[in-house]
Amino acid sequence: AFAEYLHREVRTNHWGYMADENLTQEALVKEQYRGIRPAPGYPANPDHTQKEIIWDLLKPLENASIEWTESWAILSAASVSGWYFSHPESQYFGVSKLDQVHDYAERKGIDLDAAETLLSPNLGYVPA
C-alpha cells in the first residue's frame, strides 16, 4: 500500500506530472496511471544486483534499517526497490530469453558465470 501511496505522491506532488490525477481504487489496481515502476528481480529487470544502484543512492540500511539477504531478498519482506519512469508511453514488459549474456557481463564488469547465475531464469541457452 505504501508503494502505491509513494508513487501517487511522486506523480501528483514531487514530480507533479499528474498534479490533477484523481484515480479510483479500480483504476489504480488496473495501473491506469501514467508511468511505470519496474523493480530489480522482476520481469522487466531480472538482475537483482541492480538494487545496489538504488541502495547506493537511498542508503536504506542507514535510513530505515532495511537490508537484503545473500540471495538479494529484501528484509523486511514488505519492502521493495524500484525505478520510476514517468514518460506517458512507458509500459511494463518482460525480458524474454537472453542470448547476449556475454555482452551484459562485460558491460557490468562481471564474469560470464556470475552473469549466467544472476540471469539464469531468463537464459535462452544452457550454460556450458
Coordinates of C-alpha atoms in Angstrom, one line a residue:
A1 CA 0.0 0.0 0.0
F2 CA 2.8 2.4 0.8
A3 CA 4.4 1.8 -2.6
E4 CA 1.1 2.9 -4.2
Y5 CA 0.9 5.9 -2.0
L6 CA 4.5 7.0 -2.7
H7 CA 4.1 6.5 -6.4
R8 CA 1.0 8.7 -6.3
E9 CA 2.9 11.3 -4.3
V10 CA 5.6 11.4 -6.9
R11 CA 3.1 11.6 -9.8
T12 CA 0.9 14.4 -8.2
N13 CA 3.3 16.4 -6.0
H14 CA 7.1 15.7 -6.1
W15 CA 7.5 15.4 -9.9
G16 CA 4.0 16.8 -10.5
Y17 CA 3.5 15.4 -14.0
M18 CA -0.1 14.3 -13.0
A19 CA -0.9 17.0 -10.5
D20 CA -4.7 16.8 -11.1
E21 CA -4.8 13.0 -11.0
N22 CA -7.9 11.6 -9.2
L23 CA -8.0 7.8 -9.8
T24 CA -10.5 5.4 -8.4
Q25 CA -9.2 2.3 -6.5
E26 CA -10.2 0.2 -9.5
A27 CA -8.2 2.4 -11.9
L28 CA -5.1 2.1 -9.5
V29 CA -5.5 -1.7 -9.5
K30 CA -5.6 -1.7 -13.3
E31 CA -2.5 0.5 -13.3
Q32 CA -4.3 3.2 -15.3
Y33 CA -1.9 5.9 -14.2
R34 CA 0.9 7.5 -16.2
G35 CA 4.3 5.9 -15.9
I36 CA 5.7 2.6 -14.6
R37 CA 7.8 1.4 -11.6
P38 CA 9.7 -1.7 -12.5
A39 CA 11.8 -3.3 -9.8
P40 CA 15.1 -5.3 -10.0
G41 CA 14.4 -9.0 -9.9
Y42 CA 11.1 -8.7 -11.7
P43 CA 10.3 -9.5 -15.4
A44 CA 11.3 -6.1 -16.8
N45 CA 14.6 -6.0 -14.9
P46 CA 15.6 -9.6 -13.9
D47 CA 19.0 -8.8 -12.4
H48 CA 18.6 -8.4 -8.6
T49 CA 22.0 -6.8 -8.3
Q50 CA 20.6 -3.6 -9.9
K51 CA 19.2 -3.0 -6.4
E52 CA 22.8 -1.9 -5.5
I53 CA 22.4 1.2 -7.7
I54 CA 19.2 2.2 -5.9
W55 CA 20.6 1.4 -2.5
D56 CA 23.8 3.4 -3.0
L57 CA 21.6 6.4 -3.6
L58 CA 19.0 5.9 -0.9
K59 CA 21.0 4.2 1.9
P60 CA 18.0 2.1 3.2
L61 CA 20.0 0.3 5.8
E62 CA 21.2 3.5 7.4
N63 CA 17.9 5.4 6.9
A64 CA 15.3 2.7 7.5
S65 CA 17.1 -0.5 8.8
I66 CA 16.2 -2.3 5.6
E67 CA 18.7 -4.8 4.3
W68 CA 18.9 -7.7 1.9
T69 CA 19.9 -11.3 2.1
E70 CA 22.7 -13.1 0.2
S71 CA 20.1 -14.0 -2.4
W72 CA 19.0 -10.3 -2.8
A73 CA 15.7 -10.7 -1.0
I74 CA 14.8 -7.6 0.9
L75 CA 14.2 -7.6 4.6
S76 CA 11.6 -6.6 5.7
A77 CA 9.5 -8.7 3.3
A78 CA 7.1 -5.7 2.9
S79 CA 9.9 -3.6 1.3
V80 CA 10.6 -3.2 -2.4
S81 CA 13.1 -1.3 -4.5
G82 CA 12.3 0.0 -8.0
W83 CA 12.7 2.7 -10.6
Y84 CA 10.1 5.3 -11.6
F85 CA 9.6 6.2 -15.2
S86 CA 7.1 9.0 -16.0
H87 CA 7.1 9.0 -19.7
P88 CA 3.5 8.9 -21.0
E89 CA 4.3 6.0 -23.3
S90 CA 6.1 3.9 -20.6
Q91 CA 4.8 0.3 -20.5
Y92 CA 5.6 -2.7 -18.5
F93 CA 7.3 -5.5 -20.4
G94 CA 9.0 -8.8 -19.6
V95 CA 12.6 -9.7 -20.6
S96 CA 12.3 -12.9 -22.5
K97 CA 15.1 -15.4 -23.2
L98 CA 18.5 -13.8 -23.3
D99 CA 21.3 -14.7 -25.6
Q100 CA 23.7 -11.7 -25.2
V101 CA 24.7 -12.5 -21.7
H102 CA 28.4 -12.3 -22.5
D103 CA 28.0 -8.7 -23.6
Y104 CA 25.9 -8.0 -20.5
A105 CA 28.7 -9.5 -18.3
E106 CA 31.3 -7.3 -20.0
R107 CA 29.4 -4.1 -19.6
K108 CA 28.6 -4.9 -16.0
G109 CA 32.2 -5.8 -15.3
I110 CA 31.5 -9.4 -14.0
D111 CA 32.5 -12.8 -15.3
L112 CA 30.2 -14.8 -17.6
D113 CA 29.5 -17.4 -14.9
A114 CA 28.2 -14.8 -12.5
A115 CA 26.0 -13.2 -15.1
E116 CA 24.6 -16.6 -16.0
T117 CA 23.8 -17.2 -12.4
L118 CA 22.1 -13.8 -11.9
L119 CA 20.0 -14.2 -15.1
S120 CA 19.5 -18.0 -15.0
P121 CA 15.7 -17.9 -15.3
N122 CA 16.0 -15.8 -18.4
L123 CA 18.8 -17.6 -20.3
G124 CA 18.0 -18.5 -23.9
Y125 CA 20.6 -21.3 -23.8
V126 CA 22.0 -23.9 -21.4
P127 CA 25.3 -22.7 -19.9
A128 CA 28.4 -24.7 -20.7

